[in-house]
Amino acid sequence: MLRIGIIGSGNIVRTRHLAAMRSLRKRVSVVGISDTHLDRAKAVAERNSIPRFSANTKDSIEDVPWLHDADALLIATPPFSHGAFVTQALNLGKHVLVEKPFVLDLPEGRRAIALADERKLILAVNHNFQFSRGFRRLQADLASKRLGTVRGIYSFQFSNDTRRLPLWSEDLPLGLFYDESPHVFYLLRRFAGDDIAIDSVYCVPPTNAAKATPHILNIELTCSGVPASIHIDFESPICEWFFAVLGDRGIGYVDLFRDIYSYLPNDGQHLMREVLTTSALATLQHWGGFVRNGWSYVNHSLLYGFETVYKNFCDAIESGDARLVAAHSAPIGLAVNELQLATVERTAGVRT
């Protein structure tokens, strides 16, 4: 039984991490939870039968009283503290799973990776969507050549700025972009390889000049020779997120929020028969996914790959083999951070 302690008690811990740990209840036990707000840690502990709760400062976890009972720590605090808390946990001899984004300071991230290697500890980042049902099906279609030769990869994100957002998001580089963009960048690495270059960035500043999160951000990239495009509208009236891979034989795309995968074949001359076929396939696949996943979403068992992240983490710790978290390792987390910061640099002073 792997004994995990939790640092941070925000929404992602309450709705996803704890549910994923419960799905592995025969392998994982939670020994304690800590937060900078004691009342919040207490509420989460009581609601989830966690035996101990405590407060920590925004700078240190070293005085958390139950740390000696934990084999591993989940670091799910605001990103500003990730680097320091990961380093402190490793120095205490704990394996670490950290929420994305891995770090804000690249040298701090490199030092943490070196420390984990030196102490033979597992250090992983929660890059979960790549393990969701939808993305597993996309991976299978790519492997079977059902899509044919890949000709383009596209991510479209529409985000409603009136939804519940982290209170600290506007303090990040480019605001909410830095918190959410790791998903797109690690998915690009997973489906197009690690040779990624940013070709251009187009940025429209926020309507509210006091905000750091832009209104629109378009990023054009080349991924292992394949063109890719990221389009984000942070002031949309709705929240939707799609990731599509276009091949010469068809297109595979994932609705991230609903975890629905759809495949549409090449529609040839786009005549009436092809149009009707494409329409029927798109509609049936979407509603089939909605029926399959809707109930799971309502009862909080739609885990978006979190369960696989924890399975890999447990397997790596039990075997001592860090290769079992290779798909969401700290070096990949750092490479994602490099792409994020390169994007931020491209937008410096931009007012389009």
CSV table of C-alpha atoms in Angstrom, one decimal:
chain,number,residue,atom,x,y,z
A,1,MET,CA,0.0,0.0,0.0
A,2,LEU,CA,1.5,3.3,-1.1
A,3,ARG,CA,1.0,6.0,1.5
A,4,ILE,CA,0.4,9.4,-0.1
A,5,GLY,CA,0.2,12.8,1.5
A,6,ILE,CA,-1.5,15.7,-0.3
A,7,ILE,CA,-0.2,19.3,-0.3
A,8,GLY,CA,-3.0,21.6,-1.4
A,9,SER,CA,-6.8,21.1,-1.2
A,10,GLY,CA,-8.1,23.1,-4.2
A,11,ASN,CA,-10.8,22.1,-6.7
A,12,ILE,CA,-8.6,19.7,-8.7
A,13,VAL,CA,-7.7,17.7,-5.6
A,14,ARG,CA,-11.3,17.5,-4.5
A,15,THR,CA,-12.8,16.5,-7.9
A,16,ARG,CA,-10.1,14.5,-9.6
A,17,HIS,CA,-7.1,13.5,-7.6
A,18,LEU,CA,-9.1,12.0,-4.7
A,19,ALA,CA,-11.4,10.2,-7.1
A,20,ALA,CA,-8.4,8.7,-8.9
A,21,MET,CA,-6.9,7.6,-5.6
A,22,ARG,CA,-10.2,6.0,-4.6
A,23,SER,CA,-10.2,4.0,-7.9
A,24,LEU,CA,-6.9,2.5,-6.6
A,25,ARG,CA,-7.9,2.0,-3.0
A,26,LYS,CA,-6.3,-1.4,-2.8
A,27,ARG,CA,-2.9,0.2,-3.7
A,28,VAL,CA,-3.1,3.8,-2.3
A,29,SER,CA,-4.0,5.3,1.1
A,30,VAL,CA,-4.1,9.0,1.9
A,31,VAL,CA,-2.3,9.7,5.2
A,32,GLY,CA,-2.9,13.4,5.5
A,33,ILE,CA,-3.7,16.7,3.7
A,34,SER,CA,-2.2,20.1,4.2
A,35,ASP,CA,-3.1,23.6,2.9
A,36,THR,CA,-2.3,27.2,3.6
A,37,HIS,CA,-5.9,27.5,4.8
A,38,LEU,CA,-6.4,25.1,7.7
A,39,ASP,CA,-10.2,25.2,7.6
A,40,ARG,CA,-10.1,24.1,3.9
A,41,ALA,CA,-7.8,21.2,4.6
A,42,LYS,CA,-10.0,20.2,7.5
A,43,ALA,CA,-13.2,20.3,5.4
A,44,VAL,CA,-11.6,18.1,2.7
A,45,ALA,CA,-10.2,15.7,5.2
A,46,GLU,CA,-13.5,15.2,7.0
A,47,ARG,CA,-15.4,14.8,3.7
A,48,ASN,CA,-13.0,12.2,2.4
A,49,SER,CA,-12.1,10.3,5.7
A,50,ILE,CA,-8.5,11.5,5.6
A,51,PRO,CA,-7.1,10.8,9.0
A,52,ARG,CA,-4.9,14.0,9.4
A,53,PHE,CA,-5.0,17.5,8.3
A,54,SER,CA,-2.7,20.5,8.9
A,55,ALA,CA,-1.7,23.9,7.7
A,56,ASN,CA,1.5,24.8,5.9
A,57,THR,CA,3.0,28.2,5.0
A,58,LYS,CA,3.1,29.4,1.4
A,59,ASP,CA,6.9,28.8,1.4
A,60,SER,CA,7.5,25.5,3.2
A,61,ILE,CA,6.0,22.1,3.9
A,62,GLU,CA,8.9,20.9,6.1
A,63,ASP,CA,6.9,21.4,9.3
A,64,VAL,CA,3.8,19.4,8.2
A,65,PRO,CA,3.5,17.0,11.2
A,66,TRP,CA,2.4,13.9,9.3
A,67,LEU,CA,5.0,13.9,6.6
A,68,HIS,CA,7.0,11.1,8.2
A,69,ASP,CA,3.9,8.8,7.5
A,70,ALA,CA,4.0,9.4,3.8
A,71,ASP,CA,6.0,7.5,1.1
A,72,ALA,CA,5.0,10.0,-1.6
A,73,LEU,CA,3.5,13.5,-1.9
A,74,LEU,CA,1.1,15.0,-4.3
A,75,ILE,CA,2.0,18.7,-4.8
A,76,ALA,CA,-1.2,20.4,-5.9
A,77,THR,CA,-0.6,24.0,-4.8
A,78,PRO,CA,-0.5,27.2,-6.9
A,79,PRO,CA,2.3,26.9,-9.5
A,80,PHE,CA,4.5,29.5,-7.8
A,81,SER,CA,5.3,27.1,-5.0
A,82,HIS,CA,5.8,23.9,-7.2
A,83,GLY,CA,9.6,24.2,-7.5
A,84,ALA,CA,10.3,24.8,-3.8
A,85,PHE,CA,7.8,22.2,-2.5
A,86,VAL,CA,9.0,19.5,-5.0
A,87,THR,CA,12.6,20.2,-3.8
A,88,GLN,CA,11.7,20.1,-0.2
A,89,ALA,CA,9.7,16.8,-0.7
A,90,LEU,CA,12.7,15.2,-2.5
A,91,ASN,CA,15.1,16.3,0.3
A,92,LEU,CA,12.7,14.6,2.7
A,93,GLY,CA,13.1,11.4,0.7
A,94,LYS,CA,9.5,11.4,-0.7
A,95,HIS,CA,8.5,10.4,-4.2
A,96,VAL,CA,6.6,13.3,-5.9
A,97,LEU,CA,3.7,13.7,-8.2
A,98,VAL,CA,3.2,17.4,-9.0
A,99,GLU,CA,0.3,19.2,-10.8
A,100,LYS,CA,1.0,20.9,-14.1
A,101,PRO,CA,2.6,23.2,-14.8
A,102,PHE,CA,5.8,21.6,-13.4
A,103,VAL,CA,7.6,24.8,-12.6
A,104,LEU,CA,7.9,28.5,-13.5
A,105,ASP,CA,11.7,28.7,-13.1
A,106,LEU,CA,13.5,26.4,-15.5
A,107,PRO,CA,16.8,26.2,-13.5
A,108,GLU,CA,14.8,25.3,-10.4
A,109,GLY,CA,13.1,22.5,-12.4
A,110,ARG,CA,16.5,21.2,-13.7
A,111,ARG,CA,17.8,21.1,-10.1
A,112,ALA,CA,14.8,19.1,-8.9
A,113,ILE,CA,15.2,16.6,-11.7
A,114,ALA,CA,18.9,16.1,-10.8
A,115,LEU,CA,18.0,15.7,-7.2
A,116,ALA,CA,15.4,13.1,-7.9
A,117,ASP,CA,17.9,11.2,-10.0
A,118,GLU,CA,20.5,11.4,-7.3
A,119,ARG,CA,18.2,10.1,-4.6
A,120,LYS,CA,16.6,7.5,-6.9
A,121,LEU,CA,13.1,9.0,-6.3
A,122,ILE,CA,10.2,9.1,-8.7
A,123,LEU,CA,9.3,12.6,-9.9
A,124,ALA,CA,6.3,12.8,-12.2
A,125,VAL,CA,4.0,15.5,-13.5
A,126,ASN,CA,0.2,15.2,-13.9
A,127,HIS,CA,-0.1,15.2,-17.7
A,128,ASN,CA,-3.4,13.3,-17.6
A,129,PHE,CA,-5.4,13.9,-20.8
A,130,GLN,CA,-3.1,11.7,-22.9
A,131,PHE,CA,-4.4,8.7,-20.9
A,132,SER,CA,-8.1,9.5,-21.2
A,133,ARG,CA,-10.4,7.1,-23.2
A,134,GLY,CA,-10.7,9.5,-26.1
A,135,PHE,CA,-6.9,10.0,-26.5
A,136,ARG,CA,-6.3,6.3,-26.2
A,137,ARG,CA,-8.6,5.7,-29.1
A,138,LEU,CA,-6.8,8.4,-31.1
A,139,GLN,CA,-3.5,6.8,-30.4
A,140,ALA,CA,-4.9,3.4,-31.5
A,141,ASP,CA,-6.1,4.9,-34.8
A,142,LEU,CA,-2.7,6.5,-35.4
A,143,ALA,CA,-0.9,3.3,-34.7
A,144,SER,CA,-3.2,1.3,-37.1
A,145,LYS,CA,-2.7,3.9,-39.8
A,146,ARG,CA,-6.5,4.4,-39.9
A,147,LEU,CA,-5.8,8.2,-40.3
A,148,GLY,CA,-3.1,7.6,-42.8
A,149,THR,CA,-0.2,10.0,-43.1
A,150,VAL,CA,-0.5,12.9,-40.6
A,151,ARG,CA,-0.7,16.3,-42.3
A,152,GLY,CA,-1.7,18.6,-39.5
A,153,ILE,CA,-2.5,18.9,-35.8
A,154,TYR,CA,-4.9,21.5,-34.4
A,155,SER,CA,-6.1,22.5,-30.9
A,156,PHE,CA,-9.1,24.8,-30.5
A,157,GLN,CA,-9.9,26.1,-27.0
A,158,PHE,CA,-12.8,28.4,-26.1
A,159,SER,CA,-12.8,29.5,-22.5
A,160,ASN,CA,-15.5,31.5,-20.7
A,161,ASP,CA,-13.9,34.0,-18.4
A,162,THR,CA,-16.8,34.1,-16.1
A,163,ARG,CA,-16.4,30.5,-15.0
A,164,ARG,CA,-14.8,29.4,-11.8
A,165,LEU,CA,-11.1,30.1,-12.1
A,166,PRO,CA,-8.1,29.8,-9.7
A,167,LEU,CA,-7.7,33.1,-7.8
A,168,TRP,CA,-4.0,33.1,-8.6
A,169,SER,CA,-4.2,32.5,-12.3
A,170,GLU,CA,-3.8,36.2,-13.3
A,171,ASP,CA,-0.5,36.3,-11.5
A,172,LEU,CA,1.0,33.7,-13.9
A,173,PRO,CA,2.9,34.6,-17.1
A,174,LEU,CA,0.0,35.3,-19.6
A,175,GLY,CA,-2.4,34.4,-16.8
A,176,LEU,CA,-4.6,31.4,-17.4
A,177,PHE,CA,-2.5,30.4,-20.5
A,178,TYR,CA,0.4,29.3,-18.3
A,179,ASP,CA,-1.9,27.1,-16.2
A,180,GLU,CA,-3.8,25.4,-19.0
A,181,SER,CA,-1.4,25.3,-22.0
A,182,PRO,CA,0.6,22.4,-20.6
A,183,HIS,CA,-2.2,20.1,-21.8
A,184,VAL,CA,-1.8,21.2,-25.4
A,185,PHE,CA,2.0,21.1,-25.4
A,186,TYR,CA,2.3,17.6,-23.9
A,187,LEU,CA,-0.4,16.3,-26.3
A,188,LEU,CA,1.6,17.7,-29.2
A,189,ARG,CA,4.7,15.9,-27.9
A,190,ARG,CA,2.7,12.7,-27.5
A,191,PHE,CA,1.2,12.7,-30.9
A,192,ALA,CA,3.8,14.4,-33.0
A,193,GLY,CA,7.1,13.8,-31.2
A,194,ASP,CA,9.5,16.0,-29.3
A,195,ASP,CA,10.8,18.1,-32.2
A,196,ILE,CA,8.6,21.1,-31.7
A,197,ALA,CA,9.4,24.6,-32.9
A,198,ILE,CA,7.2,27.7,-32.5
A,199,ASP,CA,7.0,29.5,-35.8
A,200,SER,CA,4.8,32.5,-34.9
A,201,VAL,CA,2.5,33.8,-32.1
A,202,TYR,CA,-0.5,36.2,-32.6
A,203,CYS,CA,-1.8,37.8,-29.5
A,204,VAL,CA,-4.9,40.0,-28.9
A,205,PRO,CA,-4.7,41.7,-25.5
A,206,PRO,CA,-7.5,41.2,-22.9
A,207,THR,CA,-10.6,43.4,-23.0
A,208,ASN,CA,-9.8,44.2,-19.3
A,209,ALA,CA,-6.4,45.8,-19.4
A,210,ALA,CA,-5.9,44.8,-15.7
A,211,LYS,CA,-5.7,41.1,-16.7
A,212,ALA,CA,-2.7,39.1,-17.8
A,213,THR,CA,-4.7,36.5,-19.7
A,214,PRO,CA,-5.0,37.6,-23.3
A,215,HIS,CA,-8.3,37.7,-25.3
A,216,ILE,CA,-7.0,35.5,-28.2
A,217,LEU,CA,-3.8,33.6,-28.6
A,218,ASN,CA,-2.8,31.8,-31.8
A,219,ILE,CA,0.4,29.8,-32.0
A,220,GLU,CA,1.7,28.3,-35.2
A,221,LEU,CA,4.2,25.4,-34.8
A,222,THR,CA,6.1,22.7,-36.7
A,223,CYS,CA,6.0,19.4,-34.9
A,224,SER,CA,8.5,16.8,-36.4
A,225,GLY,CA,7.8,18.3,-39.8
A,226,VAL,CA,4.1,18.5,-39.4
A,227,PRO,CA,2.3,21.8,-39.2
A,228,ALA,CA,0.3,22.4,-36.0
A,229,SER,CA,-1.9,25.2,-34.8
A,230,ILE,CA,-3.1,26.2,-31.3
A,231,HIS,CA,-6.1,28.6,-31.1
A,232,ILE,CA,-7.3,29.9,-27.8
A,233,ASP,CA,-10.1,32.4,-27.1
A,234,PHE,CA,-10.1,33.2,-23.4
A,235,GLU,CA,-13.2,35.5,-23.6
A,236,SER,CA,-15.6,33.1,-25.3
A,237,PRO,CA,-19.2,32.8,-24.2
A,238,ILE,CA,-18.7,29.0,-23.9
A,239,CYS,CA,-16.1,26.5,-22.7
A,240,GLU,CA,-15.1,23.9,-25.4
A,241,TRP,CA,-11.8,22.2,-26.2
A,242,PHE,CA,-11.0,20.1,-29.2
A,243,PHE,CA,-7.8,18.4,-30.3
A,244,ALA,CA,-7.7,17.1,-33.9
A,245,VAL,CA,-5.2,15.1,-35.9
A,246,LEU,CA,-5.7,15.3,-39.7
A,247,GLY,CA,-4.4,12.5,-41.9
A,248,ASP,CA,-4.8,11.9,-45.6
A,249,ARG,CA,-7.3,9.1,-44.9
A,250,GLY,CA,-9.3,10.7,-42.2
A,251,ILE,CA,-9.5,12.9,-39.2
A,252,GLY,CA,-9.5,11.9,-35.5
A,253,TYR,CA,-10.6,14.5,-32.9
A,254,VAL,CA,-11.2,14.5,-29.2
A,255,ASP,CA,-13.7,16.6,-27.3
A,256,LEU,CA,-11.6,17.0,-24.1
A,257,PHE,CA,-14.3,18.1,-21.7
A,258,ARG,CA,-16.6,15.2,-22.6
A,259,ASP,CA,-13.8,12.7,-23.3
A,260,ILE,CA,-15.4,11.8,-26.7
A,261,TYR,CA,-13.4,10.6,-29.7
A,262,SER,CA,-14.7,10.8,-33.2
A,263,TYR,CA,-13.3,9.5,-36.5
A,264,LEU,CA,-14.4,10.9,-39.9
A,265,PRO,CA,-13.1,9.4,-43.1
A,266,ASN,CA,-11.8,11.3,-46.1
A,267,ASP,CA,-15.0,12.7,-47.7
A,268,GLY,CA,-13.6,12.7,-51.3
A,269,GLN,CA,-15.4,15.1,-53.6
A,270,HIS,CA,-17.7,16.3,-50.7
A,271,LEU,CA,-20.8,15.2,-52.7
A,272,MET,CA,-24.2,14.7,-51.1
A,273,ARG,CA,-23.6,11.1,-50.1
A,274,GLU,CA,-20.3,12.0,-48.4
A,275,VAL,CA,-21.8,15.0,-46.6
A,276,LEU,CA,-24.7,12.9,-45.2
A,277,THR,CA,-22.4,10.1,-44.2
A,278,THR,CA,-20.0,12.5,-42.4
A,279,SER,CA,-23.0,14.2,-40.7
A,280,ALA,CA,-24.4,10.9,-39.5
A,281,LEU,CA,-21.1,9.6,-38.2
A,282,ALA,CA,-20.3,12.8,-36.4
A,283,THR,CA,-23.7,13.0,-34.8
A,284,LEU,CA,-23.8,9.3,-33.8
A,285,GLN,CA,-20.3,9.2,-32.3
A,286,HIS,CA,-20.9,12.4,-30.3
A,287,TRP,CA,-24.2,11.2,-28.8
A,288,GLY,CA,-22.8,7.7,-28.2
A,289,GLY,CA,-20.0,9.3,-26.3
A,290,PHE,CA,-22.4,11.6,-24.4
A,291,VAL,CA,-24.5,8.6,-23.3
A,292,ARG,CA,-21.5,6.6,-22.3
A,293,ASN,CA,-19.7,9.4,-20.4
A,294,GLY,CA,-22.6,11.5,-19.2
A,295,TRP,CA,-23.4,9.4,-16.1
A,296,SER,CA,-19.7,9.0,-15.3
A,297,TYR,CA,-19.4,12.8,-15.3
A,298,VAL,CA,-22.4,13.3,-13.0
A,299,ASN,CA,-21.2,10.8,-10.4
A,300,HIS,CA,-17.5,12.1,-10.6
A,301,SER,CA,-16.1,8.9,-12.1
A,302,LEU,CA,-15.0,10.4,-15.4
A,303,LEU,CA,-11.4,10.8,-14.5
A,304,TYR,CA,-9.8,12.0,-17.8
A,305,GLY,CA,-6.8,9.7,-17.4
A,306,PHE,CA,-6.0,10.6,-13.8
A,307,GLU,CA,-6.3,6.9,-12.8
A,308,THR,CA,-3.6,6.0,-15.3
A,309,VAL,CA,-1.3,8.7,-14.0
A,310,TYR,CA,-1.6,7.2,-10.5
A,311,LYS,CA,-1.2,3.6,-11.7
A,312,ASN,CA,2.0,4.6,-13.5
A,313,PHE,CA,3.2,6.4,-10.4
A,314,CYS,CA,2.5,3.4,-8.1
A,315,ASP,CA,4.1,1.0,-10.6
A,316,ALA,CA,7.3,3.1,-10.9
A,317,ILE,CA,7.7,3.5,-7.1
A,318,GLU,CA,7.1,-0.2,-6.5
A,319,SER,CA,9.5,-1.4,-9.2
A,320,GLY,CA,12.0,1.5,-8.8
A,321,ASP,CA,11.7,1.9,-12.6
A,322,ALA,CA,11.3,5.6,-13.6
A,323,ARG,CA,10.6,4.6,-17.2
A,324,LEU,CA,7.1,3.7,-16.1
A,325,VAL,CA,6.3,7.4,-15.8
A,326,ALA,CA,8.2,8.3,-19.0
A,327,ALA,CA,5.1,9.8,-20.7
A,328,HIS,CA,4.6,12.2,-17.8
A,329,SER,CA,8.1,12.6,-16.4
A,330,ALA,CA,9.6,15.7,-15.0
A,331,PRO,CA,11.9,16.2,-18.0
A,332,ILE,CA,8.8,16.3,-20.3
A,333,GLY,CA,7.2,18.7,-17.8
A,334,LEU,CA,10.3,20.9,-18.1
A,335,ALA,CA,10.2,20.7,-21.9
A,336,VAL,CA,6.6,21.8,-21.8
A,337,ASN,CA,7.5,24.8,-19.5
A,338,GLU,CA,10.2,25.8,-22.1
A,339,LEU,CA,7.5,25.9,-24.8
A,340,GLN,CA,5.2,27.9,-22.5
A,341,LEU,CA,7.9,30.5,-21.7
A,342,ALA,CA,9.0,30.7,-25.3
A,343,THR,CA,5.4,31.6,-26.2
A,344,VAL,CA,5.3,34.2,-23.4
A,345,GLU,CA,8.5,35.8,-24.7
A,346,ARG,CA,7.0,36.0,-28.2
A,347,THR,CA,4.1,38.1,-26.8
A,348,ALA,CA,6.2,40.6,-24.9
A,349,GLY,CA,4.9,44.0,-25.7
A,350,VAL,CA,2.4,42.7,-28.3
A,351,ARG,CA,-0.7,44.8,-28.8
A,352,THR,CA,-2.4,43.7,-32.0
